[in-house]
Amino acid sequence: MHMSYNNKHLHKRQYNKWNFLFFIIFAFFTITLVVGIVKLTIQYHNRTQTLAKLRTQELENQKEKNRLLLKLKQAKTPEYIEKHARELTLAKKGETIVIGSFPTPTEAPKQVSHTQPTYRQWYNIFFNQ
């Protein structure tokens, strides 16, 4: 009977070892699965944000393209070309360009500050010519 108790006890210990080993393996796979799911969720969220930014940028680029196409269309008109040709002082055949010249502004005379007293200045005007 003593022998059978040891066998049961030994069998129970081996059973507990297998349960523990199974639990460790199960826990490892569960943790690995959870970490994988979290990483995938984060990647999905990041890609969703990136996609939204790309769509916004695409709309902005389309607006800019439309604006530039309109500007190009305007630049091809004869009025636009003539306006800029006139700004560059270009003339049509047979026209004469007259460029007016304006005098350069002169500086106003500077005030001379006198360090002498007023009576001395009057004296110098009349007697020290």
Short mmCIF file of C-alpha atoms in Angstrom, two decimals:
data_model
loop_
_atom_site.label_atom_id
_atom_site.label_comp_id
_atom_site.label_asym_id
_atom_site.label_seq_id
_atom_site.Cartn_x
_atom_site.Cartn_y
_atom_site.Cartn_z
CA MET A 1 0.00 0.00 0.00
CA HIS A 2 2.85 2.24 0.69
CA MET A 3 4.12 1.56 -2.80
CA SER A 4 0.89 2.41 -4.44
CA TYR A 5 0.79 5.72 -2.56
CA ASN A 6 4.20 6.61 -4.00
CA ASN A 7 3.08 5.66 -7.50
CA LYS A 8 -0.02 7.80 -7.22
CA HIS A 9 1.97 10.65 -5.77
CA LEU A 10 4.63 10.29 -8.50
CA HIS A 11 1.95 10.08 -11.18
CA LYS A 12 0.26 13.19 -9.73
CA ARG A 13 3.57 15.08 -9.74
CA GLN A 14 4.20 14.16 -13.36
CA TYR A 15 0.65 15.20 -14.19
CA ASN A 16 1.25 18.55 -12.45
CA LYS A 17 4.50 19.01 -14.39
CA TRP A 18 2.69 18.45 -17.70
CA ASN A 19 -0.09 20.82 -16.66
CA PHE A 20 2.44 23.46 -15.71
CA LEU A 21 4.36 22.97 -18.98
CA PHE A 22 1.11 23.14 -20.95
CA PHE A 23 0.13 26.32 -19.06
CA ILE A 24 3.50 27.95 -19.81
CA ILE A 25 3.25 27.10 -23.52
CA PHE A 26 -0.37 28.24 -23.65
CA ALA A 27 0.53 31.51 -21.86
CA PHE A 28 3.43 32.10 -24.27
CA PHE A 29 1.23 31.65 -27.34
CA THR A 30 -1.55 33.75 -25.83
CA ILE A 31 0.83 36.61 -25.02
CA THR A 32 2.40 36.35 -28.49
CA LEU A 33 -1.06 36.45 -30.06
CA VAL A 34 -2.14 39.47 -28.00
CA VAL A 35 1.09 41.35 -28.79
CA GLY A 36 0.60 40.56 -32.50
CA ILE A 37 -2.98 41.82 -32.43
CA VAL A 38 -1.91 45.03 -30.67
CA LYS A 39 0.86 45.61 -33.24
CA LEU A 40 -1.56 45.02 -36.11
CA THR A 41 -4.07 47.41 -34.56
CA ILE A 42 -1.39 50.10 -34.22
CA GLN A 43 -0.25 49.55 -37.81
CA TYR A 44 -3.85 49.73 -39.04
CA HIS A 45 -4.38 52.98 -37.13
CA ASN A 46 -1.13 54.48 -38.49
CA ARG A 47 -1.96 53.49 -42.05
CA THR A 48 -5.47 54.90 -41.72
CA GLN A 49 -4.03 58.23 -40.56
CA THR A 50 -1.45 58.20 -43.35
CA LEU A 51 -4.13 57.45 -45.92
CA ALA A 52 -6.26 60.34 -44.63
CA LYS A 53 -3.25 62.68 -44.88
CA LEU A 54 -2.53 61.47 -48.40
CA ARG A 55 -6.14 62.09 -49.45
CA THR A 56 -6.00 65.60 -48.01
CA GLN A 57 -2.70 66.25 -49.78
CA GLU A 58 -4.15 64.88 -53.02
CA LEU A 59 -7.09 67.31 -52.79
CA GLU A 60 -4.71 70.22 -52.13
CA ASN A 61 -2.55 69.18 -55.07
CA GLN A 62 -5.62 68.99 -57.32
CA LYS A 63 -6.67 72.51 -56.27
CA GLU A 64 -3.14 73.79 -56.91
CA LYS A 65 -3.09 72.08 -60.32
CA ASN A 66 -6.43 73.70 -61.24
CA ARG A 67 -5.15 77.11 -60.10
CA LEU A 68 -1.96 76.74 -62.15
CA LEU A 69 -3.88 75.56 -65.23
CA LEU A 70 -6.12 78.63 -64.98
CA LYS A 71 -3.07 80.87 -64.63
CA LEU A 72 -1.48 79.21 -67.67
CA LYS A 73 -4.66 79.70 -69.67
CA GLN A 74 -4.68 83.40 -68.70
CA ALA A 75 -0.98 83.73 -69.57
CA LYS A 76 -1.67 82.57 -73.13
CA THR A 77 -4.18 85.36 -73.80
CA PRO A 78 -3.07 88.26 -76.04
CA GLU A 79 -3.99 90.82 -73.37
CA TYR A 80 -1.71 89.20 -70.80
CA ILE A 81 1.16 88.94 -73.28
CA GLU A 82 0.81 92.58 -74.33
CA LYS A 83 0.60 93.79 -70.73
CA HIS A 84 3.85 92.08 -69.80
CA ALA A 85 5.53 93.13 -73.04
CA ARG A 86 4.69 96.76 -72.20
CA GLU A 87 6.12 96.33 -68.70
CA LEU A 88 9.36 95.12 -70.32
CA THR A 89 9.32 98.19 -72.61
CA LEU A 90 8.85 96.11 -75.73
CA ALA A 91 7.05 97.71 -78.66
CA LYS A 92 5.00 96.58 -81.60
CA LYS A 93 6.36 97.04 -85.09
CA GLY A 94 6.26 100.73 -85.99
CA GLU A 95 5.78 102.01 -82.42
CA THR A 96 8.25 104.32 -80.74
CA ILE A 97 8.92 103.97 -77.05
CA VAL A 98 9.28 107.15 -75.04
CA ILE A 99 10.76 106.85 -71.60
CA GLY A 100 10.41 109.92 -69.45
CA SER A 101 13.18 110.92 -67.13
CA PHE A 102 12.45 112.48 -63.83
CA PRO A 103 14.94 114.60 -61.90
CA THR A 104 16.41 112.94 -58.88
CA PRO A 105 15.22 114.46 -55.65
CA THR A 106 17.77 116.58 -53.85
CA GLU A 107 18.29 116.58 -50.17
CA ALA A 108 16.99 119.47 -48.13
CA PRO A 109 19.72 121.65 -46.65
CA LYS A 110 20.70 120.54 -43.22
CA GLN A 111 20.24 122.81 -40.27
CA VAL A 112 23.54 123.97 -38.90
CA SER A 113 23.62 123.89 -35.18
CA HIS A 114 25.55 126.71 -33.62
CA THR A 115 27.31 126.19 -30.40
CA GLN A 116 28.07 129.90 -29.98
CA PRO A 117 25.70 132.13 -28.09
CA THR A 118 23.30 134.21 -30.15
CA TYR A 119 24.95 137.60 -29.44
CA ARG A 120 28.30 136.16 -30.70
CA GLN A 121 26.67 134.96 -33.91
CA TRP A 122 25.24 138.45 -34.54
CA TYR A 123 28.62 140.01 -33.87
CA ASN A 124 30.29 137.66 -36.35
CA ILE A 125 27.71 138.47 -39.02
CA PHE A 126 28.23 142.25 -38.83
CA PHE A 127 31.88 142.66 -37.88
CA ASN A 128 33.85 139.55 -38.93
CA GLN A 129 32.92 139.31 -42.55
#
